[in-house]
């Protein structure tokens, strides 16, 4: 433990070197980095459980994510975060399956250019080649490109308009959770690059598995749930009902809006809205583990999958879990059921609607110009991390936590156990 001689400690009921506000993945990851450096940490979380947005509910043997989480096996941060050694990612089938406005389904981005060509599709070969070029491009080159919206940059990728409209648009919308493609074109390029370098994947057992692993690997008592923070100063954190916490530094690891409430100088970004819908089928639904994108703009769905085919632990034996994502508010249940019947080419009359999770402020928007390394040090003693400081992804949230922990330890004068920056910024 560092010196705790600060006078505030004598008045506060509790003391730690660092108080972290928020036990989402960024707060939990930051706690690991700091504890590894010998610093004492308290993580205060207002909810009853840690995990923040990465929450999973259990119902009748189903595991139901609140978020329609699409992680990627090429995310770099999980491997750099202590506590996540046991993380198991279940990959989707390679590429994506796209249901076009003409009602036909095609697999995209799953083959090498040569194989796509051999299978007779020049468009597919061009798309694979374009993604291959992005995958191989050094990030610095990519970040040196002109920045505009992802939508404005769509036409400049050397792909025929039919591929852009039928594949690239719905793919980017899914990766960025942004149907209007108002996101920075550089962020979009990074997202496509990440997509091309790995496989889309979900945490085995549900999104909550990731924060659960982080929380379980912290020293007992580090995370205190049911504690809402009311105000922060560099050396004192005031809570609603649990008194004051004295400390040497505070790290805000809440979402963007709560961070700005606690620290009014912070900007509140715009957000993207997401609804996740879970259905149970009465009998197993055969599926190859593909992510199915709905590219018909007349319908409100973004993508759907038989989640239990990707991760069998999410449904009881003999039934399937179908998880569908909408970029917006919940559509009428009948609209969703009839569209799913078409997409899966089966009757959905006997499907059971298990849950509809609507998150109006799911992720912060990343319009141009977007800084993927937004400052994490407000002043000596006050730091901020979370997906609003980086890319709005799990990888971005974890990365921001490592940056904030690094800045904090530097101010403490502690040699950094944290490895140097990777060349690759985190993106969707
Ligand atoms: C619907 C949806 C879909 C998504 N899809 C993807 C995806 O496909 N791929 C991807 O990589 N990411 C996706 N994300 C984003 C990803 O889930 C987030 O980026 C990540 O979970 C953010 O973690 P965080 O720690 O920054 O914030 P949070 O998880 O929001 O954690 C903040 C914590 O702070 C707590 N808190 C707030 N105020 C206080 C207070 N005053 N006192 C105490 N505690 C407080 C909150 O309760 C919360 O637990 C999605 C998110 C949503 C909601």
Coordinates of C-alpha atoms and ligand atoms in Angstrom, one line a residue:
X1 CA 0.0 0.0 0.0
X2 CA 1.2 3.5 -0.7
X3 CA 1.4 6.1 2.0
X4 CA -2.1 6.9 3.2
X5 CA -1.2 9.9 5.2
X6 CA -3.5 12.3 3.5
X7 CA -5.6 14.0 6.2
X8 CA -8.9 13.2 4.3
X9 CA -8.3 9.6 5.1
X10 CA -8.9 10.2 8.8
X11 CA -12.3 11.7 8.2
X12 CA -13.5 9.2 5.6
X13 CA -15.0 5.9 6.6
X14 CA -12.9 4.0 4.0
X15 CA -9.6 4.5 2.3
X16 CA -7.8 3.1 -0.7
X17 CA -5.0 4.6 -2.8
X18 CA -7.4 4.7 -5.8
X19 CA -11.2 4.7 -5.9
X20 CA -12.6 3.5 -9.2
X21 CA -16.2 4.6 -9.9
X22 CA -18.0 1.9 -12.0
X23 CA -17.4 -1.8 -12.3
X24 CA -18.0 -2.2 -16.0
X25 CA -15.2 -3.9 -18.0
X26 CA -13.1 -0.7 -18.0
X27 CA -13.3 -0.2 -14.2
X28 CA -12.5 -3.8 -13.5
X29 CA -9.7 -3.9 -16.0
X30 CA -8.2 -0.7 -14.5
X31 CA -8.4 -2.3 -11.0
X32 CA -6.3 -5.2 -12.3
X33 CA -3.6 -3.0 -13.8
X34 CA -3.4 -0.9 -10.6
X35 CA -3.4 -3.8 -8.2
X36 CA -0.7 -5.5 -10.2
X37 CA 1.5 -2.4 -9.6
X38 CA 1.0 -2.6 -5.8
X39 CA -1.7 0.0 -5.4
X40 CA -4.8 -0.5 -3.2
X41 CA -8.1 -0.1 -5.0
X42 CA -11.8 0.1 -4.2
X43 CA -14.2 -0.2 -7.0
X44 CA -17.6 1.3 -6.3
X45 CA -20.6 0.1 -8.4
X46 CA -24.1 1.4 -8.1
X47 CA -25.8 -1.7 -9.6
X48 CA -26.2 -5.0 -7.7
X49 CA -23.7 -6.8 -9.9
X50 CA -20.5 -5.8 -11.6
X51 CA -20.3 -5.9 -15.4
X52 CA -22.1 -2.7 -16.5
X53 CA -23.5 -3.0 -20.0
X54 CA -22.1 -6.5 -20.4
X55 CA -25.0 -8.2 -18.6
X56 CA -26.5 -11.6 -19.1
X57 CA -29.7 -12.8 -17.6
X58 CA -30.6 -16.5 -17.0
X59 CA -34.1 -17.7 -17.8
X60 CA -35.2 -21.4 -18.0
X61 CA -31.8 -22.6 -19.0
X62 CA -31.2 -19.8 -21.5
X63 CA -28.5 -17.2 -21.3
X64 CA -29.8 -13.8 -22.5
X65 CA -27.4 -11.0 -23.2
X66 CA -28.7 -7.5 -22.8
X67 CA -26.2 -6.4 -25.5
X68 CA -26.0 -7.9 -29.0
X69 CA -22.3 -8.4 -28.5
X70 CA -20.1 -8.9 -31.5
X71 CA -16.5 -9.3 -30.3
X72 CA -13.6 -10.3 -32.6
X73 CA -11.0 -12.9 -32.1
X74 CA -8.4 -10.3 -33.2
X75 CA -9.3 -7.9 -30.4
X76 CA -5.9 -7.2 -28.8
X77 CA -6.8 -6.0 -25.4
X78 CA -8.3 -9.2 -23.7
X79 CA -4.8 -10.8 -24.0
X80 CA -3.2 -7.8 -22.3
X81 CA -5.7 -7.6 -19.4
X82 CA -4.8 -9.6 -16.3
X83 CA -7.8 -11.7 -15.2
X84 CA -9.0 -12.6 -18.7
X85 CA -6.7 -15.5 -19.2
X86 CA -9.6 -17.9 -19.0
X87 CA -11.8 -16.0 -21.5
X88 CA -13.3 -18.4 -24.1
X89 CA -14.6 -16.8 -27.3
X90 CA -17.0 -18.7 -29.5
X91 CA -16.5 -17.7 -33.1
X92 CA -19.3 -17.3 -35.7
X93 CA -18.9 -19.1 -39.0
X94 CA -16.4 -17.3 -41.2
X95 CA -17.6 -14.1 -42.9
X96 CA -21.2 -13.2 -42.8
X97 CA -24.4 -14.3 -44.5
X98 CA -26.4 -11.5 -46.1
X99 CA -30.1 -11.6 -46.9
X100 CA -30.5 -9.2 -49.8
X101 CA -33.4 -6.9 -50.8
X102 CA -34.0 -9.4 -53.6
X103 CA -34.7 -12.1 -51.0
X104 CA -31.6 -14.1 -51.8
X105 CA -28.9 -15.1 -49.2
X106 CA -25.2 -15.0 -50.0
X107 CA -22.1 -15.6 -47.9
X108 CA -19.7 -12.8 -48.0
X109 CA -16.1 -12.2 -47.0
X110 CA -15.5 -15.8 -46.1
X111 CA -13.2 -16.9 -48.9
X112 CA -9.8 -15.8 -50.1
X113 CA -10.0 -13.8 -53.4
X114 CA -8.7 -16.8 -55.4
X115 CA -11.3 -19.1 -53.9
X116 CA -14.1 -16.6 -54.4
X117 CA -13.0 -16.2 -58.0
X118 CA -12.8 -20.0 -58.4
X119 CA -16.4 -20.2 -57.1
X120 CA -17.4 -17.9 -59.9
X121 CA -18.0 -14.7 -58.1
X122 CA -16.0 -11.7 -59.3
X123 CA -17.8 -9.4 -56.8
X124 CA -16.9 -11.7 -53.9
X125 CA -13.3 -11.9 -55.1
X126 CA -13.1 -8.1 -55.2
X127 CA -14.6 -7.7 -51.7
X128 CA -12.2 -10.3 -50.3
X129 CA -9.3 -8.6 -52.0
X130 CA -10.4 -5.2 -50.6
X131 CA -10.7 -6.6 -47.1
X132 CA -7.4 -8.4 -47.4
X133 CA -5.7 -5.1 -48.4
X134 CA -7.2 -3.5 -45.3
X135 CA -6.1 -6.3 -43.1
X136 CA -2.5 -5.9 -44.2
X137 CA -2.4 -2.1 -44.1
X138 CA -0.4 -0.7 -41.2
X139 CA -2.7 1.3 -38.9
X140 CA -0.7 4.5 -39.3
X141 CA -1.4 4.4 -43.1
X142 CA -5.0 3.8 -42.4
X143 CA -5.2 6.7 -39.9
X144 CA -3.5 9.0 -42.4
X145 CA -6.4 8.7 -44.8
X146 CA -8.8 11.7 -45.2
X147 CA -11.5 11.5 -42.5
X148 CA -15.2 11.9 -43.3
X149 CA -18.3 9.9 -42.5
X150 CA -18.3 6.1 -43.2
X151 CA -21.2 6.7 -45.5
X152 CA -19.3 9.3 -47.6
X153 CA -16.3 7.0 -47.9
X154 CA -18.3 4.0 -49.0
X155 CA -18.0 4.8 -52.7
X156 CA -14.2 5.2 -52.6
X157 CA -13.3 1.6 -51.9
X158 CA -13.1 0.5 -55.5
X159 CA -16.1 -1.9 -55.1
X160 CA -19.1 -2.0 -57.4
X161 CA -22.2 -0.2 -56.0
X162 CA -24.1 -3.5 -55.7
X163 CA -21.4 -5.0 -53.4
X164 CA -21.4 -1.7 -51.4
X165 CA -25.1 -1.7 -50.9
X166 CA -25.7 -5.4 -50.5
X167 CA -22.8 -6.3 -48.2
X168 CA -20.6 -3.4 -47.1
X169 CA -23.3 -1.2 -45.8
X170 CA -25.1 -3.7 -43.6
X171 CA -21.8 -5.1 -42.5
X172 CA -20.5 -1.7 -41.4
X173 CA -23.8 -0.9 -39.7
X174 CA -23.5 -4.1 -37.7
X175 CA -19.9 -3.6 -36.7
X176 CA -20.4 0.1 -35.8
X177 CA -24.0 -0.2 -34.5
X178 CA -24.7 2.8 -36.7
X179 CA -27.2 2.2 -39.5
X180 CA -26.8 5.8 -40.9
X181 CA -23.0 5.3 -41.0
X182 CA -22.3 8.7 -39.5
X183 CA -19.2 7.2 -37.8
X184 CA -15.7 8.4 -38.8
X185 CA -14.4 6.7 -41.9
X186 CA -11.2 6.0 -40.1
X187 CA -13.0 4.2 -37.3
X188 CA -15.0 2.3 -40.0
X189 CA -11.7 1.3 -41.7
X190 CA -10.3 0.1 -38.4
X191 CA -13.5 -1.9 -37.8
X192 CA -13.3 -3.5 -41.2
X193 CA -9.6 -4.2 -40.7
X194 CA -10.4 -5.9 -37.4
X195 CA -13.2 -7.9 -39.0
X196 CA -10.8 -9.0 -41.8
X197 CA -8.1 -10.1 -39.4
X198 CA -10.2 -12.3 -37.2
X199 CA -13.5 -13.9 -36.7
X200 CA -16.6 -12.3 -35.1
X201 CA -17.2 -14.0 -31.8
X202 CA -19.1 -14.0 -28.5
X203 CA -18.0 -14.8 -25.0
X204 CA -18.9 -18.4 -24.1
X205 CA -21.7 -18.4 -21.6
X206 CA -22.8 -14.8 -22.3
X207 CA -21.4 -11.3 -22.4
X208 CA -21.3 -11.2 -18.6
X209 CA -18.7 -14.0 -18.7
X210 CA -16.1 -11.3 -19.4
X211 CA -16.6 -9.0 -16.5
X212 CA -17.4 -12.0 -14.3
X213 CA -13.9 -13.3 -15.0
X214 CA -12.3 -9.9 -14.2
X215 CA -14.3 -9.5 -11.0
X216 CA -13.6 -13.0 -9.7
X217 CA -9.9 -12.5 -10.2
X218 CA -9.7 -9.4 -8.0
X219 CA -8.9 -9.6 -4.3
X220 CA -12.1 -10.2 -2.3
X221 CA -13.7 -7.0 -1.2
X222 CA -12.2 -4.9 -4.0
X223 CA -15.6 -4.4 -5.7
X224 CA -18.4 -3.0 -3.6
X225 CA -21.8 -3.2 -5.3
X226 CA -24.9 -1.2 -4.5
X227 CA -22.8 1.9 -3.8
X228 CA -23.8 5.0 -5.9
X229 CA -21.2 7.7 -6.1
X230 CA -22.7 11.2 -5.7
X231 CA -19.6 13.4 -6.2
X232 CA -15.9 13.1 -6.7
X233 CA -12.8 15.1 -5.8
X234 CA -9.2 14.0 -6.3
X235 CA -8.9 12.8 -2.7
X236 CA -12.5 12.1 -1.7
X237 CA -15.5 10.2 -3.1
X238 CA -18.9 10.8 -1.6
X239 CA -21.6 8.1 -2.0
X240 CA -25.3 8.2 -1.6
X241 CA -25.6 5.9 1.4
X242 CA -22.2 4.4 2.2
X243 CA -20.3 7.5 3.5
X244 CA -17.1 8.9 2.1
X245 CA -14.1 7.2 0.7
X246 CA -10.8 8.9 1.1
X247 CA -8.1 8.2 -1.5
X248 CA -5.1 9.6 -3.4
X249 CA -6.7 9.4 -6.8
X250 CA -10.1 8.8 -8.4
X251 CA -10.7 7.0 -11.7
X252 CA -14.2 7.5 -13.3
X253 CA -15.1 4.4 -15.2
X254 CA -18.8 5.0 -15.7
X255 CA -20.4 5.4 -19.1
X256 CA -20.1 8.8 -20.8
X257 CA -23.3 10.4 -19.4
X258 CA -22.6 9.4 -15.8
X259 CA -19.0 10.6 -16.1
X260 CA -20.2 14.0 -17.3
X261 CA -22.7 14.2 -14.4
X262 CA -19.9 13.6 -12.0
X263 CA -17.4 15.8 -13.8
X264 CA -19.3 18.5 -15.6
X265 CA -16.3 19.5 -17.8
X266 CA -16.7 16.3 -19.8
X267 CA -18.6 16.4 -23.0
X268 CA -21.7 14.2 -23.4
X269 CA -21.6 12.5 -26.8
X270 CA -24.5 11.5 -29.0
X271 CA -25.3 7.8 -28.6
X272 CA -26.5 4.9 -30.8
X273 CA -29.6 3.1 -29.8
X274 CA -29.8 -0.7 -29.8
X275 CA -32.5 -3.3 -29.1
X276 CA -31.7 -7.0 -28.6
X277 CA -34.5 -9.6 -29.0
X278 CA -34.3 -13.2 -27.8
X279 CA -36.6 -16.0 -29.1
X280 CA -36.6 -19.7 -28.1
X281 CA -37.6 -22.3 -30.6
X282 CA -39.5 -25.3 -29.5
X283 CA -37.1 -27.7 -31.3
X284 CA -33.5 -27.3 -32.4
X285 CA -33.2 -25.0 -35.4
X286 CA -30.4 -26.3 -37.7
X287 CA -27.9 -23.5 -38.3
X288 CA -24.2 -23.3 -39.2
X289 CA -23.2 -20.5 -36.8
X290 CA -23.4 -17.7 -39.3
X291 CA -24.2 -14.1 -38.5
X292 CA -27.1 -13.3 -40.8
X293 CA -27.3 -9.6 -41.8
X294 CA -30.6 -8.3 -43.0
X295 CA -29.7 -6.0 -46.0
X296 CA -33.3 -5.1 -46.9
X297 CA -33.8 -1.5 -45.6
X298 CA -37.6 -2.0 -45.7
X299 CA -37.2 -4.1 -42.5
X300 CA -36.0 -2.9 -39.1
X301 CA -33.7 -5.8 -38.3
X302 CA -29.9 -5.4 -38.4
X303 CA -28.7 -9.0 -37.8
X304 CA -29.8 -12.3 -36.3
X305 CA -28.2 -15.6 -35.5
X306 CA -29.0 -18.9 -33.8
X307 CA -26.9 -18.0 -30.8
X308 CA -27.0 -21.5 -29.4
X309 CA -25.4 -22.8 -32.6
X310 CA -22.5 -20.4 -32.0
X311 CA -22.4 -21.0 -28.2
X312 CA -24.3 -24.2 -27.2
X313 CA -24.1 -23.2 -23.5
X314 CA -26.8 -20.5 -24.0
X315 CA -29.8 -22.8 -24.5
X316 CA -31.1 -26.0 -22.9
X317 CA -30.9 -29.2 -24.8
X318 CA -33.5 -29.7 -27.5
X319 CA -34.2 -25.9 -28.0
X320 CA -32.5 -23.1 -29.8
X321 CA -31.9 -19.5 -28.9
X322 CA -32.3 -17.0 -31.7
X323 CA -30.8 -13.5 -30.9
X324 CA -31.7 -10.6 -33.1
X325 CA -30.4 -7.0 -33.1
X326 CA -32.2 -3.9 -34.1
X327 CA -30.5 -0.5 -34.5
X328 CA -33.3 1.5 -32.9
X329 CA -36.3 1.1 -30.7
X330 CA -38.1 -2.2 -30.4
X331 CA -40.3 -2.9 -33.5
X332 CA -43.7 -4.5 -33.1
X333 CA -43.3 -8.2 -32.1
X334 CA -45.4 -9.3 -35.1
X335 CA -43.1 -7.4 -37.5
X336 CA -40.0 -9.1 -36.0
X337 CA -41.6 -12.6 -36.0
X338 CA -42.7 -12.3 -39.7
X339 CA -39.3 -11.1 -40.8
X340 CA -37.5 -13.8 -38.9
X341 CA -39.8 -16.4 -40.5
X342 CA -38.6 -15.1 -43.9
X343 CA -34.9 -14.9 -42.9
X344 CA -34.8 -18.4 -41.5
X345 CA -37.3 -19.8 -44.0
X346 CA -39.4 -21.4 -41.3
X347 CA -42.6 -20.7 -39.3
X348 CA -42.0 -18.7 -36.2
X349 CA -45.5 -19.1 -34.9
X350 CA -44.4 -21.4 -32.0
X351 CA -41.3 -19.4 -31.2
X352 CA -41.4 -18.0 -27.6
X353 CA -40.4 -14.4 -27.1
X354 CA -38.0 -14.5 -24.2
X355 CA -36.8 -11.0 -23.8
X356 CA -36.6 -7.6 -25.5
X357 CA -33.7 -5.4 -24.2
X358 CA -33.8 -1.8 -25.3
X359 CA -30.8 0.4 -24.6
X360 CA -31.4 4.0 -25.9
X361 CA -27.8 5.0 -25.1
X362 CA -26.0 1.7 -26.0
X363 CA -22.7 3.1 -27.3
X364 CA -21.3 6.6 -27.7
X365 CA -21.3 7.8 -31.4
X366 CA -17.9 8.3 -33.1
X367 CA -18.5 11.0 -35.8
X368 CA -15.6 12.6 -37.6
X369 CA -13.2 14.0 -36.5
X370 CA -12.9 11.3 -33.9
X371 CA -9.9 10.9 -31.6
X372 CA -9.4 7.3 -30.8
X373 CA -7.1 8.3 -27.9
X374 CA -9.2 10.8 -26.1
X375 CA -7.5 12.1 -22.9
X376 CA -7.8 9.9 -19.8
X377 CA -6.0 12.2 -17.4
X378 CA -8.1 15.1 -16.3
X379 CA -5.6 16.4 -13.8
X380 CA -3.1 14.8 -11.4
X381 CA -5.4 12.7 -9.2
X382 CA -8.4 12.5 -11.5
X383 CA -8.7 10.2 -14.4
X384 CA -11.4 8.9 -16.7
X385 CA -11.8 5.7 -18.8
X386 CA -14.5 3.8 -20.6
X387 CA -15.6 3.2 -24.2
X388 CA -16.2 7.0 -24.6
X389 CA -12.4 7.6 -24.4
X390 CA -11.4 5.1 -27.1
X391 CA -13.4 3.1 -29.6
X392 CA -16.9 2.3 -28.4
X393 CA -16.2 -1.4 -28.1
X394 CA -15.1 -3.8 -25.4
X395 CA -11.6 -3.6 -26.8
X396 CA -11.8 0.2 -26.6
X397 CA -13.1 0.1 -23.1
X398 CA -10.3 -2.3 -22.0
X399 CA -7.7 -0.2 -23.8
X400 CA -8.8 3.0 -22.2
X401 CA -8.5 1.3 -18.8
X402 CA -4.9 0.4 -19.5
X403 CA -4.1 4.0 -20.7
X404 CA -5.8 5.5 -17.6
X405 CA -3.9 3.1 -15.2
X406 CA -0.7 3.9 -16.9
X407 CA -1.2 7.7 -16.5
X408 CA -2.2 7.3 -12.9
X409 CA 0.8 5.1 -12.0
X410 CA 3.1 7.6 -13.8
X411 CA 1.7 10.4 -11.5
X412 CA 2.3 8.1 -8.5
X413 CA 5.8 7.7 -9.7
X414 CA 5.5 4.0 -9.8
X415 CA 7.5 2.1 -12.5
X416 CA 5.0 0.8 -15.0
X417 CA 4.4 -2.9 -15.2
X418 CA 2.2 -2.2 -18.1
X419 CA 3.7 -3.2 -21.5
X420 CA 4.2 -0.5 -24.1
X421 CA 1.4 0.6 -26.5
X422 CA 0.5 -1.8 -29.3
X423 CA 0.7 -0.4 -32.8
X424 CA -2.9 -1.1 -33.3
X425 CA -5.6 1.1 -31.8
X426 CA -8.7 -0.7 -30.7
X427 CA -11.7 -0.6 -33.0
X428 CA -15.0 -2.5 -33.5
Ligands
LIG1 C1 -26.8 -3.0 -26.9 C2 -25.2 -2.9 -27.0 C3 -24.5 -3.5 -28.0 C4 -23.1 -3.5 -28.0 N1 -22.5 -4.2 -29.0 C5 -21.1 -4.2 -28.9 C6 -20.4 -5.0 -29.9 O1 -21.0 -5.6 -30.8 N2 -19.0 -5.1 -29.8 C7 -18.4 -4.4 -28.8 O2 -17.1 -4.6 -28.7 N3 -19.0 -3.7 -27.9 C8 -20.4 -3.6 -28.0 N4 -21.0 -2.8 -27.0 C9 -20.3 -1.9 -26.2 C10 -19.7 -2.5 -24.9 O3 -20.6 -3.3 -24.3 C11 -19.2 -1.4 -24.1 O4 -18.3 -0.6 -24.8 C12 -18.5 -1.8 -22.8 O5 -19.3 -2.7 -22.1 C13 -18.3 -0.5 -22.0 O6 -17.7 -0.8 -20.7 P1 -17.4 0.4 -19.7 O7 -16.7 -0.2 -18.6 O8 -16.8 1.5 -20.5 O9 -18.9 1.0 -19.3 P2 -20.1 0.3 -18.5 O10 -20.3 -1.1 -18.9 O11 -21.3 1.2 -18.9 O12 -19.8 0.4 -17.0 C14 -20.0 1.6 -16.2 C15 -20.4 1.2 -14.8 O13 -20.5 2.4 -14.0 C16 -21.6 2.2 -13.1 N5 -21.9 3.6 -12.6 C17 -22.5 4.6 -13.3 N6 -22.7 5.7 -12.5 C18 -22.3 5.3 -11.3 C19 -22.2 6.0 -10.0 N7 -22.6 7.3 -9.9 N8 -21.7 5.3 -9.0 C20 -21.3 4.0 -9.1 N9 -21.3 3.3 -10.2 C21 -21.8 4.0 -11.3 C22 -22.7 1.6 -14.0 O14 -23.6 1.0 -13.2 C23 -21.8 0.6 -14.8 O15 -21.8 -0.7 -14.1 C24 -22.5 -2.8 -27.0 C25 -23.2 -2.2 -25.9 C26 -24.5 -2.3 -25.9 C27 -25.3 -1.7 -24.8

